[in-house]
Each structure stands twice: as structure tokens, then as C-alpha cells.
Amino acid sequence: MLKNLYLMSGTDAFTKGGLDNVALTENAVCLEQSGGRYVLYGCFTSPEIRFPAFRQLTVSWNAETLKGTVVEAQARVMVDGEWTGWLSFGKWSPHIQRASLHQEAAKPAYIQGDTIHIPAGRASLAQLRIYLYTNDEQLTPLVRLLAASVRPVDWRQEAAQPYGRELRLPAYSQLVRDPFFASSMSAPVSLASMINRWGQDAFPEELAWAMYDNDTGDCFNYGFLTALAGAFGYHAYRAYLDPQAVWQHIKDGASLGLRMHYAATPEDASAKGVPLLPGAFRTGEEQCMALRGFELENGQVYVLVNDSLAPTDQAAEHRYPAEDFWAAYTGEAVVVTGKHKGQDRGCPVRRHAALRALEQLGCYMFQTAEGQDMPLPEDFTGTLACTVKDGVAHATTAHKAFRYLKRTAQGAVQLPPELFGEANKITVYAIDTTGSGWVGEVNTGG
């Protein structure tokens, strides 16, 4: 394993930690039971972890959090021989309003969302802990993975080997997704590519809402990103990887999302102080790219990516000369491996519902199977969208052309009037702030 990466998963690994009101079960940490009921909270603490000297640390966790349960990862670091206090990465569940913590720069360490920073001196040791909470004595969260990675102070990055290898990942453009997320959509779009390759069929909007950071109002928190992948049953963690380590992960068939800072024009490069990435569609100062592999052409190594700043899904499959690409790579990656069956309880779900036509043309109300109206709340926040059956065999549902809709005063959805001039089969989606939602179908007459 890499010296700058610490990874705990499985019963044997968790037995090395401290258990406070928690127990081990199913290769996971759960709350202790007393009299057939789970205690309301508990904590697992890792051993002290020795790393190469560092000034940045990230933490990852994978957990099943059914509605009513929450986990909270924390870390502390030893700086110049003294332990800091415990720093929180925020309470996590797809079913809550998540918020990260952003502290002002201060010694000996402070947290900015998904990363702990040491502004002066060096850290040598770290320790992790994760709290488990429930408000239902019949339910417990299950923590399946806890990880930390550091950016070493003296990091000598090894170059990637010049060999070809391509993975088949579906490509999406963030520019055709829900405009609400604007420029912060690259991480959920990349995650959709990374898990949909294994048949997940998630929408970027579902992932965006389920990892949305209510403190910053965006989707840039990579701790929440890996936690969300874990909620779907994938083994996911963050790591500082040099190009050689990135290549090895691709060689092993893992999905990788790379954190990038770059400019698309020389003017932006000069003004923003970031590397120029020739051929880039747009400047990306906080951009995630899903990696598809590498190829050799006439002695030149190219990095294959899904670039979500492309104007269309088709154009998102892109490549960059390796030398330029690595200059724009921040060194931080998200690693996702295949899905583990039965480990996705509590993940966002898409539920089927009926749609009742209202008197106003194009307005439809969601209904339960029993025919009870389900008006969208007055304060509904989420994504309303529809797709039209077009006779094309799309690789994933997310590749269909989505039209974005609005809630009516009655709590219904208003479909575009141009869809009612001919016979159409329309699928309507309502995605809430947990990433879950309703889906129903409408048949219009010609």
C-alpha cells in the first residue's frame, strides 16, 4: 500500500481500533445493542497512524446510513510533537442537509471542507474517529471503510508508464444538466461516469443533490463524494496519487476521478496563475475529470478523460497530451472499485408513481399507487425534469435529453407545451435534496 494512504476495511482491520458503544458486524462497525435495542450513539477510533511528514490530510468513509441514522468522521494530527483537537468533516447521510466546516487559517491546523491544513511546521502522526448516531433504536449505521491520505511535504512524484489502457466509462456534459448547479457539477457528473460503468444508471442530478454541501452551496466536497459512492455499495476513497500510482489503478480497472486546476487560454493562465491545458473546452479551477485511461500515438502519450465541460455528452470523451495534463493535475484522486452486493441500504432511490392530468394542459400531479395526490411542497427544492421517448437506444438513462421543469402553484409539474402537438411517451422525474425522488409516465395524444 502507498505510504501516504491508510485504509481500514473488514473485520480484521477494525479490530485494531477502539470501540466505544460500538461493535463489529458484517465486516463493519455498528452501534452496540442492549436489550435488543441499539444505543443512540457510539464512536470508533483508529490507532495512531504514522505518515511521511505532511501539511494536508484528507479523510474518507463508506457507510450505510438508513434514514434516521448519521455518521460523522473526525481527525486530529500531531504537529511538531503536539496533538491538535479533533476536527470534524461534517455529519453525513444522503437523507440530511449536509454541511461542511470551514475554519479560518490558524495554527496548528484548521479544516476547510474536505481537507485539514497545517499552515506551519509539519505533521507526522494522525488519528481518525467516526461517530455513529441513530434516532431509531431499531436502526444502526454501518461503517465499512475509513481512510486517510496525506500530501507529503517531500513528495517525489513518479511519472506514469507509457502504456495504453482504456476503460469504458459513459461520458456526460455538465453543461446540459440542471442549471441550478452551474459550475459545481463536475464531481457528481464524474461520479455518474465512474459508477454507471458498472450498470448503476444514476443521474448526475441525483448524485449532486445527495452530496450537496449546504455550507458552501456547491458540490465540491470530495469527502461527501466518496461517502455517496460508498452509500451505493462501492468501495471508494480519496488519495493523493502521483501519475505512476494513477496509472497502476487504471491498469487494475478502478474508476478514478482526478481533481484539476487549469486554464483554457494563455490569458486565463496568466490572470489566474494556473497551468495552461491546451485543447481544454473551458477554464476549470476546481474541476473533476473521470479518467478513461491512456493511449500511445506516434510516440506521444495521451490521457483519456471524460471532460464534463464539453458542450455535449458525445464531445465529453476527450484526450490531452500527458505532459500538459499532469501539470494541471492537483495530485488528489477519488478511487472507486466495483459494487459490493447488499451494501447499498440507505442510498438514494428512485420510486415509481402515477401522474394525474389536471385541467390545465400539460400539468400533472404525482399520485401514490392508491390514487392519493402527492403535491410537491411549497418550498420544494430539487430537480424537476422530463424525457421523451425518442426511439434511440441510449447507453444510460442519463444520456437522454432532459428538459427541466417548474412546480405549479398546486404542487404539480408543468410540461413544455411543445410536447403536446403529437403523440409522445414522456417520463417525468422529481428529485429531492436527498437525491431520491419520484418517476412517472405520461402518454400524450396527437
Tab-separated table of C-alpha atoms in Angstrom:
chain	number	residue	atom	x	y	z
A	1	MET	CA	0.000	0.000	0.000
A	2	LEU	CA	1.128	3.579	-0.576
A	3	LYS	CA	2.973	5.115	2.388
A	4	ASN	CA	0.765	8.213	2.270
A	5	LEU	CA	-2.512	6.198	2.345
A	6	TYR	CA	-4.121	4.477	5.328
A	7	LEU	CA	-7.114	2.260	4.590
A	8	MET	CA	-9.283	0.355	7.064
A	9	SER	CA	-11.961	-2.070	5.882
A	10	GLY	CA	-13.029	-5.513	7.005
A	11	THR	CA	-13.316	-7.018	10.476
A	12	ASP	CA	-9.594	-7.744	10.912
A	13	ALA	CA	-8.699	-4.095	10.302
A	14	PHE	CA	-11.420	-2.721	12.571
A	15	THR	CA	-10.365	-4.964	15.479
A	16	LYS	CA	-7.240	-2.778	15.763
A	17	GLY	CA	-9.277	0.270	16.721
A	18	GLY	CA	-11.008	1.464	19.872
A	19	LEU	CA	-14.692	0.634	20.344
A	20	ASP	CA	-16.888	2.927	22.442
A	21	ASN	CA	-20.570	1.917	22.402
A	22	VAL	CA	-19.946	0.238	19.037
A	23	ALA	CA	-19.379	-3.355	17.919
A	24	LEU	CA	-18.176	-5.239	14.858
A	25	THR	CA	-20.593	-6.972	12.497
A	26	GLU	CA	-20.711	-7.950	8.807
A	27	ASN	CA	-17.204	-6.534	8.180
A	28	ALA	CA	-18.439	-3.223	9.537
A	29	VAL	CA	-18.755	-1.131	12.667
A	30	CYS	CA	-22.260	-0.756	14.129
A	31	LEU	CA	-23.817	0.603	17.296
A	32	GLU	CA	-23.929	-1.683	20.308
A	33	GLN	CA	-27.200	-3.317	21.281
A	34	SER	CA	-28.704	-3.500	24.734
A	35	GLY	CA	-31.885	-5.461	25.312
A	36	GLY	CA	-32.491	-5.762	21.585
A	37	ARG	CA	-32.160	-2.003	21.035
A	38	TYR	CA	-29.295	-0.021	19.603
A	39	VAL	CA	-27.686	2.662	21.734
A	40	LEU	CA	-28.192	6.154	20.335
A	41	TYR	CA	-24.546	6.944	19.608
A	42	GLY	CA	-21.077	5.445	19.704
A	43	CYS	CA	-17.581	6.006	18.380
A	44	PHE	CA	-14.856	4.006	16.630
A	45	THR	CA	-11.283	5.327	16.935
A	46	SER	CA	-8.384	4.211	14.772
A	47	PRO	CA	-4.882	3.538	16.045
A	48	GLU	CA	-2.366	6.356	15.668
A	49	ILE	CA	-1.175	6.439	12.055
A	50	ARG	CA	2.367	7.367	11.075
A	51	PHE	CA	2.714	9.113	7.718
A	52	PRO	CA	5.545	10.795	5.853
A	53	ALA	CA	5.765	14.433	7.019
A	54	PHE	CA	2.728	16.295	5.658
A	55	ARG	CA	0.771	19.547	5.680
A	56	GLN	CA	-2.503	18.323	4.138
A	57	LEU	CA	-4.735	15.404	5.118
A	58	THR	CA	-7.995	14.078	3.687
A	59	VAL	CA	-10.382	11.553	5.211
A	60	SER	CA	-12.798	9.136	3.524
A	61	TRP	CA	-15.542	6.901	4.847
A	62	ASN	CA	-18.061	4.446	3.422
A	63	ALA	CA	-21.193	3.820	5.462
A	64	GLU	CA	-24.748	2.586	5.149
A	65	THR	CA	-26.921	5.258	6.719
A	66	LEU	CA	-30.599	4.401	6.623
A	67	LYS	CA	-32.934	7.333	7.143
A	68	GLY	CA	-32.678	8.298	10.796
A	69	THR	CA	-29.003	7.375	11.083
A	70	VAL	CA	-25.906	9.535	10.603
A	71	VAL	CA	-22.125	9.237	10.806
A	72	GLU	CA	-19.510	11.909	11.457
A	73	ALA	CA	-15.828	11.441	10.608
A	74	GLN	CA	-13.185	13.374	12.524
A	75	ALA	CA	-9.394	13.519	12.577
A	76	ARG	CA	-6.596	15.003	14.601
A	77	VAL	CA	-2.934	15.414	13.710
A	78	MET	CA	0.304	15.718	15.601
A	79	VAL	CA	2.134	18.909	14.660
A	80	ASP	CA	5.665	19.401	15.951
A	81	GLY	CA	5.063	16.872	18.718
A	82	GLU	CA	1.652	18.143	19.901
A	83	TRP	CA	-1.800	16.756	19.116
A	84	THR	CA	-4.395	19.145	17.737
A	85	GLY	CA	-8.024	18.957	18.753
A	86	TRP	CA	-10.421	16.766	16.807
A	87	LEU	CA	-11.610	18.348	13.530
A	88	SER	CA	-14.948	17.326	12.003
A	89	PHE	CA	-15.644	16.596	8.345
A	90	GLY	CA	-19.366	17.156	8.904
A	91	LYS	CA	-22.263	14.837	9.654
A	92	TRP	CA	-23.057	12.560	6.756
A	93	SER	CA	-26.088	10.835	5.316
A	94	PRO	CA	-27.843	11.264	1.973
A	95	HIS	CA	-31.005	11.897	3.998
A	96	ILE	CA	-29.905	15.026	5.870
A	97	GLN	CA	-28.991	18.604	4.978
A	98	ARG	CA	-25.210	18.113	4.894
A	99	ALA	CA	-22.822	20.926	5.752
A	100	SER	CA	-19.044	21.047	5.953
A	101	LEU	CA	-16.906	23.103	8.289
A	102	HIS	CA	-14.719	25.926	7.001
A	103	GLN	CA	-12.353	27.470	9.530
A	104	GLU	CA	-10.109	30.478	9.144
A	105	ALA	CA	-6.437	29.667	8.679
A	106	ALA	CA	-4.873	29.175	12.091
A	107	LYS	CA	-2.087	27.258	13.775
A	108	PRO	CA	-1.532	24.427	14.425
A	109	ALA	CA	-4.205	23.102	12.000
A	110	TYR	CA	-7.562	24.038	10.532
A	111	ILE	CA	-10.152	22.389	8.300
A	112	GLN	CA	-11.500	23.676	5.009
A	113	GLY	CA	-14.406	21.447	3.964
A	114	ASP	CA	-12.831	18.164	2.945
A	115	THR	CA	-9.177	18.833	3.858
A	116	ILE	CA	-7.149	19.523	7.021
A	117	HIS	CA	-4.343	22.046	6.528
A	118	ILE	CA	-1.227	22.569	8.634
A	119	PRO	CA	-0.098	26.163	7.894
A	120	ALA	CA	3.282	25.936	9.646
A	121	GLY	CA	5.518	23.131	10.822
A	122	ARG	CA	4.927	19.525	9.878
A	123	ALA	CA	2.548	16.812	10.940
A	124	SER	CA	3.892	13.318	11.492
A	125	LEU	CA	1.003	11.378	13.010
A	126	ALA	CA	-2.761	11.317	12.517
A	127	GLN	CA	-5.676	9.587	14.171
A	128	LEU	CA	-9.214	9.052	12.907
A	129	ARG	CA	-12.511	8.509	14.605
A	130	ILE	CA	-16.055	8.201	13.381
A	131	TYR	CA	-19.230	8.721	15.383
A	132	LEU	CA	-22.358	6.677	14.681
A	133	TYR	CA	-25.764	8.152	15.558
A	134	THR	CA	-29.346	6.948	15.359
A	135	ASN	CA	-32.700	8.377	16.384
A	136	ASP	CA	-34.360	4.965	15.966
A	137	GLU	CA	-33.348	2.239	18.428
A	138	GLN	CA	-34.123	-0.402	15.772
A	139	LEU	CA	-31.620	1.016	13.264
A	140	THR	CA	-27.861	1.441	13.171
A	141	PRO	CA	-25.491	2.896	10.605
A	142	LEU	CA	-22.798	0.532	9.310
A	143	VAL	CA	-19.305	1.917	8.727
A	144	ARG	CA	-17.492	-0.227	6.166
A	145	LEU	CA	-14.417	1.857	5.337
A	146	LEU	CA	-12.332	4.547	6.987
A	147	ALA	CA	-9.323	6.028	5.224
A	148	ALA	CA	-6.879	8.913	5.304
A	149	SER	CA	-4.334	10.190	2.817
A	150	VAL	CA	-1.699	12.898	3.128
A	151	ARG	CA	0.240	15.048	0.702
A	152	PRO	CA	3.853	14.519	1.796
A	153	VAL	CA	5.998	17.620	2.231
A	154	ASP	CA	8.777	15.999	0.210
A	155	TRP	CA	6.641	14.326	-2.442
A	156	ARG	CA	8.696	12.975	-5.305
A	157	GLN	CA	6.102	12.087	-7.892
A	158	GLU	CA	6.886	9.241	-10.255
A	159	ALA	CA	5.924	9.582	-13.920
A	160	ALA	CA	3.295	7.249	-15.381
A	161	GLN	CA	4.419	4.377	-17.560
A	162	PRO	CA	3.827	4.954	-21.295
A	163	TYR	CA	1.445	2.074	-21.940
A	164	GLY	CA	-2.042	2.039	-23.445
A	165	ARG	CA	-5.153	1.058	-21.453
A	166	GLU	CA	-8.732	2.216	-21.959
A	167	LEU	CA	-11.777	1.755	-19.728
A	168	ARG	CA	-15.342	2.096	-20.966
A	169	LEU	CA	-16.994	4.872	-18.967
A	170	PRO	CA	-20.165	6.661	-20.089
A	171	ALA	CA	-19.481	10.343	-20.733
A	172	TYR	CA	-21.675	13.277	-19.724
A	173	SER	CA	-21.522	17.043	-20.158
A	174	GLN	CA	-22.355	19.159	-17.120
A	175	LEU	CA	-23.444	21.961	-19.455
A	176	VAL	CA	-26.650	20.113	-20.393
A	177	ARG	CA	-27.603	19.234	-16.810
A	178	ASP	CA	-29.758	21.130	-14.285
A	179	PRO	CA	-28.687	24.804	-14.473
A	180	PHE	CA	-29.130	25.138	-10.697
A	181	PHE	CA	-25.707	23.585	-10.133
A	182	ALA	CA	-23.956	25.735	-12.728
A	183	SER	CA	-20.170	25.323	-12.487
A	184	SER	CA	-20.122	22.951	-9.489
A	185	MET	CA	-21.456	19.904	-11.351
A	186	SER	CA	-18.188	18.248	-12.425
A	187	ALA	CA	-17.788	15.987	-9.370
A	188	PRO	CA	-21.290	14.399	-9.476
A	189	VAL	CA	-21.071	14.146	-13.284
A	190	SER	CA	-17.737	12.350	-12.942
A	191	LEU	CA	-19.145	10.074	-10.229
A	192	ALA	CA	-22.034	9.177	-12.553
A	193	SER	CA	-19.468	8.093	-15.159
A	194	MET	CA	-17.481	6.157	-12.585
A	195	ILE	CA	-20.372	4.087	-11.174
A	196	ASN	CA	-22.605	3.862	-14.243
A	197	ARG	CA	-19.856	1.863	-15.989
A	198	TRP	CA	-20.969	-0.952	-13.660
A	199	GLY	CA	-24.656	-0.553	-14.524
A	200	GLN	CA	-25.749	1.829	-11.750
A	201	ASP	CA	-27.748	4.162	-14.083
A	202	ALA	CA	-27.606	7.152	-11.719
A	203	PHE	CA	-28.416	10.690	-12.852
A	204	PRO	CA	-25.832	13.419	-12.176
A	205	GLU	CA	-28.626	15.468	-10.571
A	206	GLU	CA	-29.443	12.662	-8.118
A	207	LEU	CA	-25.793	12.472	-7.116
A	208	ALA	CA	-25.438	16.255	-6.972
A	209	TRP	CA	-28.322	16.660	-4.524
A	210	ALA	CA	-27.151	13.713	-2.399
A	211	MET	CA	-23.651	15.223	-1.948
A	212	TYR	CA	-24.676	18.889	-1.948
A	213	ASP	CA	-22.821	20.912	0.696
A	214	ASN	CA	-25.268	23.307	2.331
A	215	ASP	CA	-22.450	25.315	3.899
A	216	THR	CA	-20.850	26.275	0.589
A	217	GLY	CA	-23.853	25.825	-1.727
A	218	ASP	CA	-21.961	23.617	-4.173
A	219	CYS	CA	-20.848	20.056	-4.957
A	220	PHE	CA	-17.091	20.370	-4.458
A	221	ASN	CA	-16.789	18.339	-1.227
A	222	TYR	CA	-14.905	15.174	-2.184
A	223	GLY	CA	-15.420	13.654	1.252
A	224	PHE	CA	-19.156	13.696	0.576
A	225	LEU	CA	-18.462	12.356	-2.930
A	226	THR	CA	-16.689	9.225	-1.699
A	227	ALA	CA	-19.249	8.763	1.080
A	228	LEU	CA	-22.016	8.846	-1.524
A	229	ALA	CA	-20.249	6.248	-3.680
A	230	GLY	CA	-19.994	4.114	-0.538
A	231	ALA	CA	-23.731	4.577	0.100
A	232	PHE	CA	-24.377	2.918	-3.261
A	233	GLY	CA	-22.245	-0.045	-2.177
A	234	TYR	CA	-18.973	0.870	-3.873
A	235	HIS	CA	-15.536	0.763	-2.245
A	236	ALA	CA	-14.488	4.413	-2.551
A	237	TYR	CA	-11.803	6.585	-1.029
A	238	ARG	CA	-9.692	9.667	-1.689
A	239	ALA	CA	-5.931	9.596	-2.051
A	240	TYR	CA	-3.025	11.736	-3.103
A	241	LEU	CA	-1.700	9.766	-6.069
A	242	ASP	CA	1.245	10.530	-8.302
A	243	PRO	CA	0.965	9.743	-12.043
A	244	GLN	CA	2.556	6.322	-11.580
A	245	ALA	CA	0.008	5.369	-8.905
A	246	VAL	CA	-2.815	6.712	-11.089
A	247	TRP	CA	-1.619	4.521	-13.936
A	248	GLN	CA	-1.487	1.456	-11.678
A	249	HIS	CA	-5.077	1.988	-10.524
A	250	ILE	CA	-6.254	2.289	-14.131
A	251	LYS	CA	-4.287	-0.839	-15.001
A	252	ASP	CA	-6.157	-2.619	-12.189
A	253	GLY	CA	-9.508	-1.473	-13.628
A	254	ALA	CA	-10.562	1.023	-10.925
A	255	SER	CA	-12.591	4.133	-11.685
A	256	LEU	CA	-10.723	7.356	-10.931
A	257	GLY	CA	-11.828	10.963	-10.705
A	258	LEU	CA	-8.971	13.455	-10.726
A	259	ARG	CA	-9.060	16.925	-9.203
A	260	MET	CA	-7.780	19.508	-11.711
A	261	HIS	CA	-6.810	23.210	-11.781
A	262	TYR	CA	-6.101	24.657	-15.228
A	263	ALA	CA	-6.758	27.388	-17.749
A	264	ALA	CA	-8.112	27.007	-21.262
A	265	THR	CA	-6.418	30.148	-22.600
A	266	PRO	CA	-2.997	31.784	-22.068
A	267	GLU	CA	-4.801	34.883	-20.780
A	268	ASP	CA	-6.612	32.871	-18.072
A	269	ALA	CA	-3.411	31.045	-17.189
A	270	SER	CA	-1.636	34.359	-16.626
A	271	ALA	CA	-4.511	36.036	-14.781
A	272	LYS	CA	-5.404	33.100	-12.518
A	273	GLY	CA	-1.940	31.653	-12.005
A	274	VAL	CA	-2.894	28.119	-13.072
A	275	PRO	CA	-1.325	25.845	-15.723
A	276	LEU	CA	-2.478	26.075	-19.323
A	277	LEU	CA	-4.179	22.915	-20.598
A	278	PRO	CA	-4.128	23.160	-24.410
A	279	GLY	CA	-7.327	21.882	-26.015
A	280	ALA	CA	-9.445	22.383	-22.893
A	281	PHE	CA	-13.047	23.423	-23.525
A	282	ARG	CA	-13.133	25.935	-20.655
A	283	THR	CA	-11.022	27.011	-17.705
A	284	GLY	CA	-11.509	24.687	-14.734
A	285	GLU	CA	-10.095	25.901	-11.434
A	286	GLU	CA	-11.981	23.313	-9.359
A	287	GLN	CA	-12.735	20.601	-11.872
A	288	CYS	CA	-13.129	16.836	-11.593
A	289	MET	CA	-12.395	14.629	-14.601
A	290	ALA	CA	-13.257	10.929	-14.836
A	291	LEU	CA	-10.231	9.079	-16.180
A	292	ARG	CA	-10.705	6.569	-19.004
A	293	GLY	CA	-7.083	5.532	-19.473
A	294	PHE	CA	-4.043	6.216	-21.632
A	295	GLU	CA	-3.073	5.754	-25.258
A	296	LEU	CA	0.111	5.983	-27.333
A	297	GLU	CA	0.157	7.640	-30.724
A	298	ASN	CA	3.325	8.346	-32.713
A	299	GLY	CA	5.420	8.196	-29.579
A	300	GLN	CA	3.140	10.663	-27.717
A	301	VAL	CA	1.270	9.611	-24.558
A	302	TYR	CA	-2.288	10.913	-24.230
A	303	VAL	CA	-4.519	10.873	-21.161
A	304	LEU	CA	-8.110	9.811	-21.929
A	305	VAL	CA	-10.785	11.535	-19.871
A	306	ASN	CA	-14.456	12.399	-19.727
A	307	ASP	CA	-14.341	16.199	-19.688
A	308	SER	CA	-17.701	17.418	-18.421
A	309	LEU	CA	-17.048	20.961	-19.672
A	310	ALA	CA	-17.569	19.705	-23.231
A	311	PRO	CA	-20.641	21.175	-24.944
A	312	THR	CA	-22.320	17.766	-25.412
A	313	ASP	CA	-22.193	14.272	-23.960
A	314	GLN	CA	-20.661	12.996	-27.200
A	315	ALA	CA	-17.848	15.551	-27.101
A	316	ALA	CA	-17.025	14.805	-23.444
A	317	GLU	CA	-14.822	11.854	-24.421
A	318	HIS	CA	-11.609	13.812	-24.805
A	319	ARG	CA	-7.861	13.411	-24.552
A	320	TYR	CA	-4.931	15.588	-23.511
A	321	PRO	CA	-1.160	15.288	-24.008
A	322	ALA	CA	0.176	13.651	-20.845
A	323	GLU	CA	2.755	16.345	-20.040
A	324	ASP	CA	0.146	19.127	-20.111
A	325	PHE	CA	-2.394	17.018	-18.246
A	326	TRP	CA	-0.113	16.133	-15.331
A	327	ALA	CA	0.831	19.801	-14.932
A	328	ALA	CA	-2.872	20.581	-14.410
A	329	TYR	CA	-3.498	17.641	-12.040
A	330	THR	CA	-3.572	18.651	-8.354
A	331	GLY	CA	-2.409	15.236	-7.135
A	332	GLU	CA	-5.744	14.359	-5.489
A	333	ALA	CA	-7.851	11.480	-6.784
A	334	VAL	CA	-11.062	9.652	-5.958
A	335	VAL	CA	-10.789	5.878	-6.346
A	336	VAL	CA	-13.920	3.741	-6.849
A	337	THR	CA	-13.966	-0.026	-7.299
A	338	GLY	CA	-16.801	-2.407	-8.123
A	339	LYS	CA	-20.072	-2.626	-6.251
A	340	HIS	CA	-20.495	-4.925	-3.254
A	341	LYS	CA	-23.866	-6.648	-3.278
A	342	GLY	CA	-26.171	-5.875	-0.371
A	343	GLN	CA	-24.191	-2.867	0.884
A	344	ASP	CA	-26.407	-0.121	-0.563
A	345	ARG	CA	-29.173	0.099	2.033
A	346	GLY	CA	-29.954	3.729	2.656
A	347	CYS	CA	-28.751	5.013	-0.718
A	348	PRO	CA	-30.927	7.444	-2.705
A	349	VAL	CA	-33.745	5.652	-4.534
A	350	ARG	CA	-35.984	6.381	-7.494
A	351	ARG	CA	-39.591	5.380	-6.747
A	352	HIS	CA	-42.358	4.898	-9.301
A	353	ALA	CA	-45.582	6.899	-9.073
A	354	ALA	CA	-48.654	7.662	-11.153
A	355	LEU	CA	-49.320	11.051	-12.746
A	356	ARG	CA	-52.814	12.589	-12.821
A	357	ALA	CA	-53.630	15.123	-15.525
A	358	LEU	CA	-55.045	18.415	-14.242
A	359	GLU	CA	-57.430	20.698	-16.116
A	360	GLN	CA	-54.633	22.975	-17.249
A	361	LEU	CA	-52.933	21.496	-20.306
A	362	GLY	CA	-49.572	19.938	-19.500
A	363	CYS	CA	-49.971	19.983	-15.704
A	364	TYR	CA	-49.662	16.685	-13.834
A	365	MET	CA	-49.855	15.714	-10.185
A	366	PHE	CA	-47.851	12.831	-8.726
A	367	GLN	CA	-50.015	10.157	-7.082
A	368	THR	CA	-49.478	7.119	-4.884
A	369	ALA	CA	-50.379	3.631	-6.145
A	370	GLU	CA	-53.647	4.024	-4.199
A	371	GLY	CA	-54.522	7.169	-6.160
A	372	GLN	CA	-53.726	9.710	-3.428
A	373	ASP	CA	-52.307	13.026	-4.646
A	374	MET	CA	-48.736	13.854	-3.652
A	375	PRO	CA	-48.350	17.583	-4.278
A	376	LEU	CA	-44.802	18.872	-4.260
A	377	PRO	CA	-44.219	21.017	-1.130
A	378	GLU	CA	-44.423	24.792	-1.487
A	379	ASP	CA	-40.764	25.008	-0.518
A	380	PHE	CA	-39.740	22.164	-2.850
A	381	THR	CA	-36.052	22.316	-3.643
A	382	GLY	CA	-34.715	19.802	-6.105
A	383	THR	CA	-34.781	18.943	-9.774
A	384	LEU	CA	-37.917	18.532	-11.889
A	385	ALA	CA	-37.273	17.133	-15.356
A	386	CYS	CA	-38.709	15.048	-18.147
A	387	THR	CA	-37.505	12.983	-21.094
A	388	VAL	CA	-39.344	11.992	-24.264
A	389	LYS	CA	-39.120	8.528	-25.789
A	390	ASP	CA	-37.114	9.056	-28.977
A	391	GLY	CA	-36.585	5.527	-30.280
A	392	VAL	CA	-32.841	5.693	-29.583
A	393	ALA	CA	-31.092	3.031	-27.516
A	394	HIS	CA	-29.194	5.197	-25.016
A	395	ALA	CA	-26.271	3.692	-23.112
A	396	THR	CA	-27.701	5.039	-19.836
A	397	THR	CA	-30.888	6.864	-18.909
A	398	ALA	CA	-28.824	9.954	-18.095
A	399	HIS	CA	-27.820	10.188	-21.777
A	400	LYS	CA	-31.395	11.065	-22.761
A	401	ALA	CA	-32.262	14.684	-23.497
A	402	PHE	CA	-33.576	16.173	-20.250
A	403	ARG	CA	-35.939	19.132	-20.159
A	404	TYR	CA	-36.094	20.939	-16.827
A	405	LEU	CA	-39.487	21.842	-15.392
A	406	LYS	CA	-41.119	24.038	-12.763
A	407	ARG	CA	-43.527	23.379	-9.927
A	408	THR	CA	-47.012	24.837	-10.350
A	409	ALA	CA	-48.911	26.654	-7.604
A	410	GLN	CA	-50.893	23.443	-6.940
A	411	GLY	CA	-47.721	21.388	-6.387
A	412	ALA	CA	-47.889	19.752	-9.816
A	413	VAL	CA	-45.351	19.770	-12.656
A	414	GLN	CA	-45.799	21.778	-15.845
A	415	LEU	CA	-44.619	20.030	-19.007
A	416	PRO	CA	-43.425	22.056	-22.023
A	417	PRO	CA	-46.347	22.929	-24.359
A	418	GLU	CA	-44.418	21.832	-27.456
A	419	LEU	CA	-44.680	18.201	-26.301
A	420	PHE	CA	-48.457	18.135	-26.785
A	421	GLY	CA	-48.711	18.568	-30.551
A	422	GLU	CA	-48.189	14.861	-31.263
A	423	ALA	CA	-48.227	11.508	-29.529
A	424	ASN	CA	-45.381	11.254	-27.022
A	425	LYS	CA	-44.388	8.977	-24.185
A	426	ILE	CA	-42.965	11.294	-21.516
A	427	THR	CA	-41.139	10.259	-18.351
A	428	VAL	CA	-41.253	12.786	-15.513
A	429	TYR	CA	-38.773	12.958	-12.626
A	430	ALA	CA	-38.923	14.780	-9.290
A	431	ILE	CA	-35.580	14.602	-7.426
A	432	ASP	CA	-35.425	15.996	-3.899
A	433	THR	CA	-32.479	17.233	-1.829
A	434	THR	CA	-31.598	13.691	-0.693
A	435	GLY	CA	-31.088	12.508	-4.269
A	436	SER	CA	-34.208	10.324	-4.015
A	437	GLY	CA	-37.350	11.027	-5.975
A	438	TRP	CA	-40.391	10.005	-7.961
A	439	VAL	CA	-40.674	8.932	-11.569
A	440	GLY	CA	-43.897	8.602	-13.580
A	441	GLU	CA	-45.007	8.343	-17.198
A	442	VAL	CA	-47.426	10.331	-19.339
A	443	ASN	CA	-48.790	9.463	-22.790
A	444	THR	CA	-49.914	12.458	-24.808
A	445	GLY	CA	-52.239	12.266	-27.783
A	446	GLY	CA	-51.558	13.615	-31.268
